[in-house]
Amino acid sequence: MTKPRQYHITTFGCQMNKADSERMAGILEDMGYLFTEDPYNADLVLYNTCTIRDNAEQKVYSYLGRQAKRKQTKPDLTLIVAGCVAQQEGESLLRRVPELDLIMGPQHANRLQELLEQVDAGNQIVATEPIHIVEDITKPRRDSTVTAWVNVIYGCNEHCTYCVVPGVRGTEQSRYPEAIRAEMEDLARQGFKEVTLLGQNIDAYGRDLPGTTPEGRNLYTLTDLLYYVHDVEGIERIRFATSHPRYFTERLIKACKDLPKVCEHFHIPFQSGDNEVLKAMRRGYTHEKYRRIINMIREYMPDASISADAIVAFPGETEEQFENTLKLVDEIGFDQLNTAAYSPRPGTPAATWDNQLSEEVKGDRLQRLNHLVSQKAAERSQRYAGRIEEVLVEDQNPKNPSQVMGRTRGNRLTFFTGDINELKGKTVAVKITEVRPFSLTGEPIEALVTV
């Protein structure tokens, strides 16, 4: 009897990549492959790559080098690079790593079986041409049995001067609401409790779909989508990411307040607290507009969690401009902030500018911002002390097997004592006894466990 072939996928980067990896894993399992944790046991190794930061890209090349060497003694090894580095580098990857069998951009994730059939026929394939993304007919191999990603819009039409996403993920393509709802209904049948609707710029959802309302707005918007999918039976929580301040509306905030399943958590990157830097980034809003959005959210939903992304040491950023970012972070008080020092990316306008800042300046500013972020997150965490929070249990605490872990509606990671076999997928009322900047610990109130 032939031993089934094994596959391994390593995923770098954003939630969109994680969702793509789950879909590709589903395709491979439909083809009869078995998953292995160990890439050195696998017959097929797939790296789903990210090119947002240079260090993620370099890590891919390091991993690839080891697998290319392994292929010299195991010629039937199938080696694949998918995702954004694949899209950006295309055929030049073959010159660097001739052992590769398949190079495929993110738009081709659903075509994996078809592309592998071409590889099996003896071809070396580069699939990076722009295509209309095939509807999600694949069955993903989900990493969780409680929470799931659902793509609602692919690609991005923004052209921020530092960002490679439009070049590697293509132009915006929204899925129709019926297809999104059908996927959520299928997830509910499988027992999933929480869905995160995903888009690189999710507020742009629907603007590429045909039709307008009598008032002249797009027939399909993220707000309308939330109302449309809200009553899917079995799904208890809905989240969405990532938002863009340019398109964020009061109508969306009102929907989040009115719809009980939509969690009180907003992820809205601001990138810089200085208007001149925002203009150079081509972000399309001012820090004043960003503050108005946050104020409006807190007016409607005072307890909402706010997370964001920020870049320091963008080309030409002065100390004074950086201090405007610190000021915005200090005044808003984020629950969480993903920070990064600017990293020049090939093919982006900012990478060619001659006012790049030194690594020393980048390191110093990043350290100062991170210090403030931790301070503010610790302050924000204090509001949870002694409170009772609804926690959806996702898994066992890997550091303490006697504890389970899950997230509050505000997306705060929370630990408490419990049996994962009994509690996984359940929402538990937890009294918070210990607060930290980015996580909480509590005690379950047994009477309020819900299925």
XYZ file of C-alpha atoms in Angstrom:
451
model
C 0.000 0.000 0.000
C 1.350 3.428 -0.966
C 2.073 5.733 1.950
C 0.013 8.973 1.677
C 2.047 12.032 0.753
C 2.471 14.576 3.552
C 2.380 18.363 3.295
C 3.569 21.259 5.437
C 2.573 24.928 5.133
C 4.465 27.761 6.839
C 2.535 31.050 6.871
C 4.092 34.487 7.178
C 2.260 37.783 7.587
C -1.313 38.941 7.850
C -4.720 37.398 8.554
C -5.417 37.293 4.800
C -2.407 34.997 4.404
C -3.628 32.778 7.238
C -7.024 32.501 5.536
C -5.337 31.680 2.198
C -3.197 29.000 3.889
C -6.287 27.374 5.406
C -7.905 27.210 1.957
C -4.773 25.735 0.344
C -4.507 23.169 3.165
C -8.119 22.195 2.475
C -7.308 21.666 -1.215
C -4.276 19.502 -0.375
C -6.289 17.333 2.028
C -8.984 16.893 -0.646
C -6.151 15.648 -2.878
C -5.232 13.013 -0.279
C -2.283 14.748 1.414
C -1.847 14.472 5.192
C -0.633 17.383 7.304
C 2.702 17.131 9.135
C 4.074 19.615 11.670
C 7.622 18.860 10.551
C 8.614 20.457 7.215
C 11.528 18.005 6.976
C 9.121 15.035 6.908
C 6.917 16.581 4.225
C 6.721 15.532 0.577
C 5.242 18.944 -0.286
C 6.405 22.144 1.402
C 4.549 25.403 0.812
C 5.718 28.799 2.067
C 2.898 31.349 2.044
C 4.898 34.548 2.088
C 4.662 38.170 3.146
C 6.549 41.101 1.682
C 5.325 43.904 3.945
C 8.589 43.835 5.918
C 12.056 42.983 4.679
C 12.833 40.640 7.609
C 9.830 38.389 6.775
C 11.087 38.133 3.193
C 14.637 37.253 4.251
C 13.324 34.545 6.576
C 11.550 32.925 3.602
C 14.805 32.769 1.625
C 16.552 31.186 4.602
C 13.871 28.466 4.928
C 13.825 27.928 1.158
C 17.581 27.412 1.057
C 17.332 24.527 3.497
C 14.498 22.851 1.582
C 16.281 23.360 -1.769
C 19.283 21.542 -0.323
C 17.000 18.743 0.904
C 15.540 18.399 -2.609
C 18.954 17.397 -3.925
C 18.620 14.093 -2.028
C 14.793 13.901 -2.277
C 13.972 14.791 -5.906
C 10.243 14.008 -5.502
C 9.893 16.843 -2.947
C 7.419 19.469 -4.221
C 8.540 22.981 -3.285
C 6.069 25.891 -3.518
C 6.274 29.605 -2.795
C 2.845 31.265 -2.576
C 1.701 34.691 -1.440
C 3.121 38.156 -1.784
C 6.853 37.419 -2.262
C 5.862 34.988 -5.037
C 3.751 37.665 -6.709
C 6.413 40.346 -6.355
C 9.429 38.287 -7.437
C 7.769 35.983 -9.986
C 10.243 34.304 -12.334
C 13.240 35.942 -10.667
C 12.614 33.521 -7.763
C 13.463 30.659 -10.123
C 16.844 32.196 -10.826
C 17.476 32.460 -7.100
C 15.990 29.048 -6.176
C 15.863 26.850 -9.323
C 14.603 23.901 -7.236
C 11.152 25.522 -6.950
C 8.257 23.687 -8.613
C 5.529 26.295 -8.267
C 5.426 30.060 -7.693
C 1.909 31.401 -7.183
C 0.513 34.806 -6.225
C -2.284 35.226 -3.652
C -4.978 35.527 -6.331
C -4.249 31.934 -7.393
C -4.736 30.252 -3.971
C -7.989 28.551 -5.030
C -6.254 27.119 -8.156
C -3.691 25.084 -6.214
C -4.960 21.663 -7.378
C -4.994 22.672 -11.038
C -1.484 24.156 -10.757
C -0.135 21.054 -8.977
C -1.514 18.869 -11.764
C 0.638 20.896 -14.174
C 3.649 20.400 -11.863
C 2.968 16.636 -11.749
C 3.030 16.662 -15.542
C 6.660 17.802 -15.309
C 6.249 21.591 -15.583
C 7.780 24.351 -13.495
C 4.933 26.853 -13.022
C 4.838 30.603 -12.335
C 1.251 31.805 -11.740
C 1.355 35.532 -11.069
C -0.860 36.948 -13.819
C -3.865 39.014 -12.660
C -7.052 36.921 -12.663
C -10.578 37.208 -11.378
C -10.485 35.284 -8.104
C -12.487 32.075 -8.291
C -15.320 31.996 -5.754
C -14.498 30.152 -2.529
C -15.558 26.658 -3.520
C -12.727 25.175 -1.453
C -13.191 23.714 2.024
C -10.467 25.230 4.205
C -8.596 23.189 6.799
C -9.279 25.592 9.673
C -6.596 26.054 12.313
C -9.316 26.527 14.947
C -12.626 24.774 15.534
C -14.123 27.807 17.284
C -13.160 30.903 15.270
C -12.855 31.273 11.502
C -11.775 33.793 8.862
C -14.121 34.623 5.994
C -12.769 36.697 3.123
C -15.248 39.302 1.904
C -13.014 41.414 -0.357
C -9.674 40.637 -1.980
C -7.052 43.127 -3.139
C -6.744 46.873 -2.564
C -7.152 49.984 -4.747
C -5.300 52.308 -2.363
C -1.768 53.306 -3.321
C -0.031 54.198 -0.067
C 3.547 55.099 -0.965
C 5.095 52.501 1.395
C 2.851 49.524 0.620
C 3.213 46.635 -1.826
C -0.280 45.194 -1.294
C -2.027 46.605 -4.413
C 0.864 45.302 -6.516
C 0.866 41.810 -5.031
C -2.787 41.214 -4.130
C -4.344 42.980 -7.110
C -7.332 45.284 -7.403
C -10.396 45.046 -5.183
C -12.738 42.115 -5.786
C -15.741 41.826 -3.479
C -17.605 38.581 -2.965
C -21.386 38.671 -3.226
C -23.256 38.700 0.115
C -25.024 35.404 -0.720
C -21.665 33.574 -1.046
C -20.390 35.075 2.226
C -23.565 34.137 4.082
C -23.481 30.594 2.642
C -19.901 30.159 3.930
C -20.943 31.425 7.379
C -23.920 29.047 7.457
C -21.585 26.176 6.613
C -19.239 27.245 9.423
C -22.176 27.346 11.855
C -23.146 23.790 10.846
C -19.577 22.705 11.666
C -19.857 24.247 15.141
C -17.867 27.478 14.696
C -18.968 30.270 17.039
C -17.074 33.332 15.808
C -16.342 34.708 12.343
C -13.937 37.479 11.373
C -14.826 39.096 8.043
C -11.570 39.923 6.269
C -10.420 42.461 3.729
C -7.196 44.342 3.134
C -9.411 47.443 3.127
C -12.732 46.066 4.349
C -14.548 49.411 4.291
C -14.216 49.322 0.490
C -16.421 46.205 0.417
C -19.015 46.305 -2.343
C -17.889 49.372 -4.236
C -16.787 47.217 -7.180
C -20.135 45.371 -7.278
C -22.896 46.667 -9.584
C -25.895 48.719 -8.457
C -26.766 51.758 -6.354
C -29.582 52.599 -3.934
C -32.187 55.321 -4.707
C -30.078 57.648 -2.468
C -27.100 57.089 -4.793
C -24.839 55.027 -2.504
C -23.421 51.616 -3.402
C -25.989 48.848 -3.234
C -23.479 46.711 -1.304
C -21.538 48.108 1.674
C -19.865 46.589 4.731
C -22.676 48.016 6.887
C -25.348 46.318 4.751
C -23.328 43.087 4.793
C -23.271 43.093 8.614
C -27.069 43.414 8.709
C -27.405 40.679 6.061
C -25.262 38.038 7.820
C -26.076 38.951 11.412
C -28.842 36.391 11.917
C -26.870 33.323 10.767
C -27.950 30.816 13.386
C -25.125 29.358 15.472
C -22.632 32.170 14.850
C -22.439 34.059 18.144
C -19.803 36.677 17.371
C -18.838 38.692 14.291
C -15.671 40.769 13.871
C -14.200 42.551 10.853
C -10.772 43.873 9.794
C -8.969 45.853 8.505
C -10.631 49.277 8.363
C -9.371 52.383 6.557
C -10.024 55.799 8.139
C -10.769 57.312 4.727
C -13.937 55.221 4.340
C -15.034 54.634 7.921
C -18.620 55.894 8.459
C -20.980 56.808 11.278
C -23.516 54.449 9.672
C -21.087 51.550 10.246
C -20.579 52.514 13.911
C -24.363 52.657 14.436
C -24.700 49.167 12.923
C -22.031 47.819 15.281
C -23.887 49.331 18.227
C -27.276 47.982 17.082
C -26.221 44.447 16.125
C -25.662 42.319 19.263
C -23.340 39.773 17.596
C -20.894 42.392 16.294
C -18.076 42.691 18.839
C -17.053 46.017 20.365
C -13.634 46.017 18.781
C -12.336 48.176 15.924
C -8.992 47.809 14.171
C -8.292 51.097 12.379
C -4.667 51.803 11.394
C -3.565 55.450 11.613
C 0.128 54.927 10.587
C 1.245 58.436 11.666
C -0.018 61.216 13.905
C 1.411 63.930 11.627
C -0.488 65.374 8.659
C 2.580 66.013 6.483
C 3.747 62.424 6.955
C 0.216 61.121 6.258
C 0.214 63.163 3.039
C 3.599 61.736 2.018
C 2.230 58.254 2.770
C -0.780 59.091 0.563
C -3.226 57.948 3.235
C -6.029 60.351 2.310
C -6.984 61.636 5.786
C -5.642 63.875 8.566
C -4.964 63.063 12.209
C -7.937 65.310 13.038
C -10.252 63.091 10.978
C -8.819 60.001 12.655
C -9.483 61.487 16.105
C -13.060 62.335 15.087
C -13.651 58.690 14.121
C -12.350 57.431 17.489
C -14.401 60.054 19.364
C -17.528 59.003 17.440
C -16.935 55.317 18.271
C -16.517 56.172 21.954
C -19.638 58.341 21.868
C -21.749 55.419 20.594
C -19.823 52.619 22.331
C -17.817 54.028 25.270
C -16.224 50.695 26.178
C -15.162 49.670 22.654
C -11.606 48.398 22.215
C -9.525 50.227 19.638
C -6.458 48.713 18.004
C -4.357 50.153 15.200
C -1.125 50.033 13.185
C 1.623 52.660 13.174
C 4.850 53.176 11.233
C 7.786 55.149 12.638
C 10.753 56.671 10.809
C 8.999 57.035 7.470
C 11.346 58.774 4.989
C 11.810 62.399 5.992
C 9.985 62.084 9.323
C 11.392 64.711 11.706
C 11.651 64.323 15.476
C 8.759 66.797 15.827
C 6.600 64.774 13.423
C 7.392 61.582 15.315
C 6.373 63.325 18.534
C 2.980 64.017 16.932
C 2.551 60.248 16.649
C 3.482 59.853 20.331
C 0.982 62.592 21.184
C -1.833 60.858 19.287
C -1.061 57.508 20.972
C -0.930 59.185 24.381
C -4.215 61.041 23.898
C -6.251 58.244 22.300
C -5.054 55.363 24.481
C -5.167 52.266 22.293
C -5.940 48.821 23.643
C -3.365 47.423 21.244
C -1.056 48.910 18.636
C 0.970 47.025 16.032
C 4.134 49.047 15.490
C 6.879 48.844 12.885
C 9.861 50.856 11.748
C 9.558 51.836 8.084
C 11.012 49.210 5.756
C 11.578 50.150 2.073
C 9.766 47.714 -0.208
C 10.650 47.104 -3.855
C 8.352 48.803 -6.356
C 6.942 51.356 -3.906
C 7.492 55.124 -4.378
C 8.857 55.728 -0.855
C 11.637 53.168 -1.373
C 13.227 55.404 -4.030
C 13.230 58.614 -1.979
C 16.588 59.980 -0.866
C 15.431 61.073 2.615
C 15.601 57.610 4.221
C 16.335 57.597 7.957
C 19.121 55.640 9.632
C 18.637 52.285 11.364
C 19.648 53.984 14.645
C 16.811 56.508 14.337
C 14.358 53.743 13.400
C 15.352 51.618 16.396
C 15.215 54.544 18.824
C 11.774 55.722 17.692
C 10.311 52.233 17.653
C 11.548 51.590 21.189
C 10.097 54.882 22.462
C 6.740 54.237 20.797
C 6.556 50.657 22.108
C 7.271 51.858 25.644
C 4.354 54.310 25.424
C 2.078 51.677 23.846
C 2.661 49.280 26.778
C 2.045 52.077 29.267
C -1.256 53.115 27.651
C -2.408 49.494 27.163
C -1.779 48.870 30.878
C -3.913 51.923 31.721
C -6.695 50.744 29.382
C -6.580 47.270 30.947
C -7.404 48.671 34.367
C -11.049 49.124 33.380
C -11.435 45.328 33.318
C -10.387 44.812 36.958
C -13.230 43.209 38.935
C -15.546 43.194 35.925
C -17.462 40.196 34.578
C -16.536 39.560 30.932
C -17.952 37.119 28.380
C -15.064 34.931 27.199
C -15.381 32.604 24.197
C -13.086 29.658 25.006
C -10.759 28.816 22.107
C -8.009 26.608 23.491
C -5.905 25.375 26.396
C -3.297 27.770 27.792
C -0.067 26.270 26.333
C 1.896 27.550 29.348
C -0.529 26.242 31.976
C -2.579 23.136 31.064
C -4.929 23.711 34.009
C -6.140 26.914 32.320
C -8.155 27.615 29.193
C -7.917 30.767 27.119
C -10.232 32.810 24.973
C -11.125 36.377 24.097
C -13.513 38.944 25.456
C -15.846 40.697 23.039
C -13.283 43.524 23.066
C -10.659 41.028 21.817
C -8.667 40.882 25.071
C -6.926 37.524 25.578
C -8.171 36.037 28.865
C -7.034 33.009 30.908
C -8.942 31.133 33.604
C -8.953 27.704 35.257
C -11.015 25.113 33.409
C -11.145 21.887 31.417
C -10.716 22.510 27.669
C -12.646 19.318 26.794
C -15.674 20.666 28.618
C -15.393 24.360 27.742
C -14.037 24.645 24.182
C -16.428 26.698 22.033
C -18.474 27.838 25.018
C -18.945 31.395 26.207
C -18.141 31.708 29.897
C -18.794 34.602 32.262
C -15.442 35.343 33.891
C -14.728 37.691 36.788
C -11.437 39.453 36.052
C -8.950 39.142 38.933
C -5.680 40.164 37.265
C -4.993 42.702 34.522
C -1.904 43.025 32.315
C -1.286 45.377 29.393
C -2.410 42.883 26.738
C -4.122 40.028 28.607
C -6.331 39.224 31.606
C -6.802 36.417 34.141
C -10.062 35.651 35.884
C -12.309 33.180 37.658
C -15.255 31.522 35.906
C -18.727 32.127 37.265
C -20.074 28.633 36.641
C -23.750 29.560 36.650
C -23.332 31.744 33.568
C -21.630 29.240 31.198
C -23.482 29.290 27.854
C -23.302 26.790 25.009
